[in-house]
Short mmCIF file of C-alpha atoms in Angstrom, two decimals:
data_model
loop_
_atom_site.label_atom_id
_atom_site.label_comp_id
_atom_site.label_asym_id
_atom_site.label_seq_id
_atom_site.Cartn_x
_atom_site.Cartn_y
_atom_site.Cartn_z
CA MET A 1 -13.35 32.45 -11.97
CA SER A 2 -13.56 34.06 -15.41
CA GLU A 3 -12.51 30.78 -17.09
CA LYS A 4 -15.23 28.92 -15.17
CA LYS A 5 -17.87 31.40 -16.29
CA ALA A 6 -16.67 31.15 -19.89
CA THR A 7 -16.94 27.37 -19.71
CA GLU A 8 -20.45 27.55 -18.29
CA ARG A 9 -21.60 29.56 -21.28
CA TYR A 10 -21.14 26.59 -23.58
CA ASN A 11 -23.97 24.11 -23.86
CA TRP A 12 -21.80 21.10 -24.62
CA PRO A 13 -24.59 18.62 -25.49
CA VAL A 14 -26.01 21.04 -28.04
CA THR A 15 -22.54 21.88 -29.35
CA ILE A 16 -21.71 18.20 -29.83
CA LEU A 17 -25.00 17.61 -31.65
CA LEU A 18 -24.31 20.58 -33.93
CA ILE A 19 -20.84 19.22 -34.74
CA ILE A 20 -22.29 15.78 -35.53
CA GLY A 21 -24.96 17.38 -37.70
CA LEU A 22 -22.33 19.42 -39.54
CA ILE A 23 -20.28 16.30 -40.23
CA THR A 24 -23.30 14.41 -41.57
CA ILE A 25 -23.90 17.26 -44.04
CA ILE A 26 -20.31 17.94 -45.09
CA PHE A 27 -19.23 14.32 -45.51
CA PRO A 28 -21.75 13.36 -48.26
CA LEU A 29 -21.12 16.67 -49.99
CA TYR A 30 -17.36 16.04 -49.89
CA MET A 31 -17.83 12.56 -51.38
CA THR A 32 -20.07 13.93 -54.12
CA ILE A 33 -17.56 16.60 -55.15
CA VAL A 34 -14.54 14.28 -54.98
CA ILE A 35 -16.14 11.45 -56.95
CA ALA A 36 -17.56 13.85 -59.54
CA PHE A 37 -14.05 15.05 -60.42
CA LYS A 38 -12.47 11.60 -60.43
CA GLN A 39 -11.95 9.29 -63.36
CA PRO A 40 -13.43 5.75 -63.20
CA SER A 41 -9.88 4.34 -63.07
CA GLU A 42 -9.30 6.16 -59.77
CA MET A 43 -12.26 4.45 -58.10
CA THR A 44 -11.24 1.44 -56.04
CA ASN A 45 -13.01 -0.82 -53.59
CA SER A 46 -11.03 0.54 -50.66
CA ILE A 47 -12.37 3.38 -48.50
CA SER A 48 -9.15 5.35 -48.95
CA GLY A 49 -9.50 5.13 -52.72
CA ILE A 50 -13.02 6.52 -52.60
CA LEU A 51 -12.28 9.33 -50.12
CA SER A 52 -8.94 10.41 -51.57
CA LEU A 53 -8.70 13.55 -53.67
CA PRO A 54 -8.56 13.21 -57.47
CA LYS A 55 -5.10 12.95 -58.98
CA HIS A 56 -6.14 15.23 -61.81
CA TRP A 57 -9.06 17.63 -61.41
CA SER A 58 -11.04 17.49 -64.65
CA LEU A 59 -14.42 18.67 -65.90
CA ALA A 60 -14.72 15.72 -68.29
CA ASN A 61 -17.35 14.01 -66.14
CA PHE A 62 -19.51 17.13 -66.14
CA ALA A 63 -19.31 17.50 -69.92
CA GLU A 64 -20.19 13.84 -70.45
CA ALA A 65 -23.03 14.01 -67.90
CA MET A 66 -24.49 17.02 -69.70
CA ARG A 67 -24.35 15.17 -73.01
CA VAL A 68 -25.86 11.92 -71.75
CA THR A 69 -28.73 13.59 -69.87
CA ASP A 70 -29.46 16.21 -72.54
CA PHE A 71 -28.84 18.63 -69.69
CA TRP A 72 -30.12 21.88 -71.15
CA ARG A 73 -33.42 20.42 -72.30
CA SER A 74 -33.94 18.60 -69.00
CA LEU A 75 -33.01 21.79 -67.13
CA PHE A 76 -35.55 23.75 -69.16
CA ASN A 77 -38.27 21.21 -68.38
CA SER A 78 -37.47 21.24 -64.64
CA PHE A 79 -37.28 25.03 -64.60
CA SER A 80 -40.56 25.42 -66.49
CA ILE A 81 -42.43 23.02 -64.21
CA SER A 82 -40.97 24.58 -61.04
CA ALA A 83 -41.51 28.20 -62.11
CA VAL A 84 -45.10 27.76 -63.28
CA THR A 85 -45.97 25.68 -60.21
CA VAL A 86 -44.56 28.31 -57.85
CA VAL A 87 -46.36 31.21 -59.57
CA ILE A 88 -49.72 29.40 -59.58
CA SER A 89 -49.22 28.19 -55.99
CA VAL A 90 -48.40 31.64 -54.64
CA LEU A 91 -51.34 33.26 -56.42
CA VAL A 92 -54.00 30.60 -55.88
CA HIS A 93 -52.98 29.23 -52.48
CA SER A 94 -52.57 32.70 -50.98
CA MET A 95 -56.11 33.65 -52.07
CA ILE A 96 -57.52 30.42 -50.67
CA GLY A 97 -55.52 30.94 -47.48
CA TYR A 98 -56.88 34.48 -47.15
CA ALA A 99 -60.50 33.43 -47.70
CA VAL A 100 -60.30 30.46 -45.35
CA GLY A 101 -58.00 32.04 -42.76
CA ARG A 102 -60.16 35.11 -42.24
CA ASN A 103 -63.41 33.13 -41.94
CA LYS A 104 -62.63 29.76 -40.36
CA ALA A 105 -62.86 31.10 -36.79
CA LYS A 106 -66.39 32.46 -37.25
CA ASN A 107 -67.81 30.12 -39.88
CA LYS A 108 -68.02 26.35 -39.48
CA TRP A 109 -68.13 25.83 -43.25
CA TYR A 110 -64.78 27.52 -43.76
CA ASN A 111 -63.35 25.60 -40.82
CA PHE A 112 -64.50 22.35 -42.44
CA VAL A 113 -62.92 23.38 -45.76
CA TYR A 114 -59.67 24.16 -43.94
CA LEU A 115 -59.58 20.79 -42.16
CA TYR A 116 -60.58 18.95 -45.33
CA ILE A 117 -57.80 20.47 -47.45
CA VAL A 118 -55.12 20.18 -44.75
CA SER A 119 -56.02 16.51 -44.25
CA GLY A 120 -54.64 15.95 -47.74
CA MET A 121 -51.16 16.13 -46.22
CA PHE A 122 -51.72 12.68 -44.73
CA VAL A 123 -52.63 10.92 -48.00
CA PRO A 124 -49.65 8.92 -49.35
CA PHE A 125 -48.74 9.48 -52.98
CA ALA A 126 -48.70 5.71 -53.56
CA ILE A 127 -52.49 5.65 -53.08
CA LEU A 128 -53.03 8.41 -55.64
CA MET A 129 -50.46 7.25 -58.18
CA MET A 130 -52.50 4.85 -60.32
CA PRO A 131 -55.74 6.93 -60.35
CA LEU A 132 -53.70 9.99 -61.38
CA VAL A 133 -52.04 8.11 -64.23
CA LYS A 134 -55.42 7.02 -65.59
CA GLN A 135 -57.13 10.39 -65.10
CA THR A 136 -54.36 12.44 -66.71
CA ALA A 137 -54.27 10.03 -69.66
CA GLN A 138 -58.06 10.22 -70.16
CA MET A 139 -58.00 14.04 -69.92
CA GLY A 140 -55.12 14.30 -72.40
CA ILE A 141 -52.77 15.99 -69.93
CA ALA A 142 -50.25 13.21 -69.42
CA ASN A 143 -47.52 15.78 -69.96
CA ILE A 144 -45.96 18.81 -68.30
CA VAL A 145 -49.38 20.44 -67.84
CA GLY A 146 -50.65 17.45 -65.89
CA VAL A 147 -47.55 17.38 -63.72
CA ILE A 148 -47.95 21.08 -62.87
CA LEU A 149 -51.63 20.65 -61.98
CA CYS A 150 -50.77 17.71 -59.73
CA TYR A 151 -48.09 19.73 -57.94
CA VAL A 152 -50.46 22.66 -57.38
CA VAL A 153 -52.93 20.28 -55.72
CA PHE A 154 -50.29 18.33 -53.78
CA TYR A 155 -48.82 21.44 -52.12
CA MET A 156 -52.13 23.13 -51.41
CA PRO A 157 -52.58 21.61 -47.90
CA MET A 158 -49.17 22.74 -46.62
CA ASN A 159 -49.38 26.17 -48.26
CA LEU A 160 -52.93 26.75 -47.01
CA MET A 161 -51.80 26.01 -43.47
CA LEU A 162 -48.85 28.41 -43.79
CA TYR A 163 -50.85 31.25 -45.32
CA SER A 164 -53.78 30.99 -42.92
CA GLY A 165 -51.37 30.86 -39.99
CA TYR A 166 -49.49 33.92 -41.24
CA LEU A 167 -52.73 35.90 -41.50
CA THR A 168 -53.15 35.73 -37.72
CA ASN A 169 -50.21 38.15 -37.50
CA ILE A 170 -51.84 40.71 -39.83
CA PRO A 171 -54.23 43.05 -37.96
CA ILE A 172 -57.73 42.94 -39.37
CA ALA A 173 -57.93 46.67 -38.66
CA LEU A 174 -55.98 47.27 -41.88
CA GLU A 175 -58.77 45.69 -43.89
CA GLU A 176 -61.47 47.53 -41.97
CA ALA A 177 -59.74 50.85 -42.66
CA ALA A 178 -59.53 50.00 -46.36
CA ARG A 179 -63.26 49.17 -46.49
CA ILE A 180 -64.09 52.51 -44.84
CA ASP A 181 -62.13 54.19 -47.63
CA GLY A 182 -64.29 52.36 -50.19
CA ALA A 183 -61.96 49.50 -51.17
CA THR A 184 -63.50 46.20 -52.20
CA THR A 185 -62.35 42.86 -50.79
CA TRP A 186 -60.48 42.18 -54.05
CA THR A 187 -58.68 45.54 -53.90
CA THR A 188 -57.92 45.15 -50.20
CA TYR A 189 -56.32 41.77 -50.79
CA TRP A 190 -54.09 42.76 -53.71
CA LYS A 191 -53.16 46.24 -52.50
CA ILE A 192 -52.68 45.52 -48.76
CA ILE A 193 -52.67 41.84 -47.76
CA PHE A 194 -50.74 40.32 -50.66
CA PRO A 195 -47.71 42.65 -50.32
CA ILE A 196 -47.64 42.19 -46.53
CA MET A 197 -47.39 38.41 -47.00
CA LYS A 198 -44.11 38.72 -48.93
CA PRO A 199 -42.08 36.68 -46.36
CA MET A 200 -44.63 33.86 -46.58
CA HIS A 201 -44.58 34.01 -50.37
CA ALA A 202 -40.82 33.39 -50.24
CA THR A 203 -41.27 30.53 -47.77
CA VAL A 204 -43.97 28.88 -49.89
CA ALA A 205 -41.87 29.36 -53.02
CA VAL A 206 -38.80 27.71 -51.49
CA ILE A 207 -40.72 24.78 -49.99
CA THR A 208 -42.59 24.20 -53.26
CA VAL A 209 -39.52 24.51 -55.48
CA LEU A 210 -37.46 22.14 -53.33
CA GLY A 211 -40.18 19.50 -53.52
CA VAL A 212 -40.91 19.95 -57.23
CA TRP A 213 -37.27 20.21 -58.33
CA ASN A 214 -36.22 16.99 -56.58
CA ASP A 215 -39.33 14.92 -57.26
CA VAL A 216 -38.98 11.81 -59.38
CA MET A 217 -42.20 9.83 -59.00
CA THR A 218 -44.75 12.34 -60.30
CA PRO A 219 -43.02 13.08 -63.64
CA LEU A 220 -42.07 9.41 -63.94
CA VAL A 221 -45.62 8.04 -63.73
CA ILE A 222 -47.39 10.87 -65.57
CA MET A 223 -44.94 11.76 -68.35
CA SER A 224 -43.81 8.19 -68.97
CA GLY A 225 -43.58 7.59 -72.73
CA SER A 226 -43.79 11.29 -73.61
CA GLY A 227 -40.05 11.55 -74.28
CA LEU A 228 -39.71 14.45 -71.84
CA ASN A 229 -37.34 14.33 -68.89
CA THR A 230 -36.77 16.48 -65.86
CA LEU A 231 -33.33 16.58 -64.25
CA PRO A 232 -34.11 13.88 -61.64
CA LEU A 233 -35.51 11.62 -64.37
CA ALA A 234 -32.50 12.22 -66.61
CA GLN A 235 -30.16 11.23 -63.77
CA MET A 236 -31.72 7.78 -63.71
CA THR A 237 -29.83 7.15 -66.95
CA PHE A 238 -26.71 6.35 -64.94
CA GLN A 239 -28.42 3.59 -62.96
CA THR A 240 -28.84 0.24 -64.68
CA GLN A 241 -29.51 -3.29 -63.51
CA PHE A 242 -25.80 -4.01 -63.91
CA GLY A 243 -24.44 -1.11 -61.90
CA THR A 244 -24.15 2.65 -61.53
CA ASN A 245 -21.67 5.04 -63.11
CA TYR A 246 -21.00 7.02 -59.94
CA ASN A 247 -18.58 9.50 -61.52
CA LEU A 248 -21.08 10.74 -64.09
CA ALA A 249 -24.01 10.41 -61.69
CA PHE A 250 -22.39 12.55 -59.00
CA ALA A 251 -21.33 15.13 -61.57
CA SER A 252 -24.93 15.29 -62.74
CA TYR A 253 -26.14 15.66 -59.15
CA LEU A 254 -23.91 18.69 -58.65
CA LEU A 255 -25.17 20.27 -61.87
CA ALA A 256 -28.76 19.77 -60.74
CA LEU A 257 -27.95 21.19 -57.29
CA LEU A 258 -26.57 24.55 -58.45
CA PRO A 259 -29.80 26.22 -59.73
CA ILE A 260 -31.85 25.35 -56.66
CA LEU A 261 -28.97 26.39 -54.38
CA VAL A 262 -28.84 29.83 -56.02
CA PHE A 263 -32.60 30.21 -55.62
CA TYR A 264 -32.40 29.29 -51.95
CA ILE A 265 -29.60 31.80 -51.30
CA ILE A 266 -31.64 34.58 -52.91
CA CYS A 267 -34.75 33.83 -50.80
CA GLN A 268 -33.15 32.79 -47.51
CA LYS A 269 -33.64 36.20 -45.83
CA GLN A 270 -37.39 35.84 -46.09
CA ILE A 271 -37.64 32.18 -45.10
CA LEU A 272 -37.05 32.36 -41.34
CA ASN A 273 -39.42 35.27 -40.86
CA GLY A 274 -42.09 33.52 -42.89
CA VAL A 275 -41.81 30.22 -41.03
CA VAL A 276 -41.82 31.80 -37.56
CA ASN A 277 -44.74 34.15 -38.27
CA GLY A 278 -46.61 31.47 -40.16
CA ALA A 279 -46.71 29.06 -37.24
CA VAL A 280 -50.28 28.13 -36.44
CA LYS A 281 -51.31 29.53 -33.07
#
């Protein structure tokens, strides 16, 4: 009887799906690590040759990938763009989310602004690409500054939705008590609301960084010809019309993965709470 009860506790369909999902994640990661440590001579056309472990584990591919991609400069560019974008997004988008979120239910104008901004999520980047290239060039910001401004605008719809949704979980009585004590709206926001939204700040930061760090198209079309590369752009060096150097490319992918992985690990405690509480009701 006890064995039957123990068996009934398992939800086998869900368990099987989890196992399949785990395999689909681990297998590409395994291939990336194995190929990154292999020498080109160890790569064969057979599946066994590709999946087999390296005969000699060496960091030569990583050193060469760092040299070819000018890794430290590309890393600095990616880090600068990501860091500035996240700081501006958290500060600006949270204020917009607070203003819109607290007023959209009682004011049609704020509700229209909310729907208008959120509708930007449905505009494909391909439609905006050419106008952005021309506008940034005419304004003299076809560089890192232009890329950052574009990212701040691109992620505003998603972040506005998250912040305004999270505000529904913050009692308005806190703000009313602060006003009774003589606090202005500005003081109430920075002293009370902004610190309370810390889990959502972490969620917005992670979502924004993941998108910015891995993006190729925006820096490619805006910074083209400037001589500046982000890590994703630098990795395109390994892909030519005649083939791809997979050993160096995969080594470069792992190097680009490490910083964002560390950032995610640091912020992961706040992410789940922010996503759950930020769900729009």
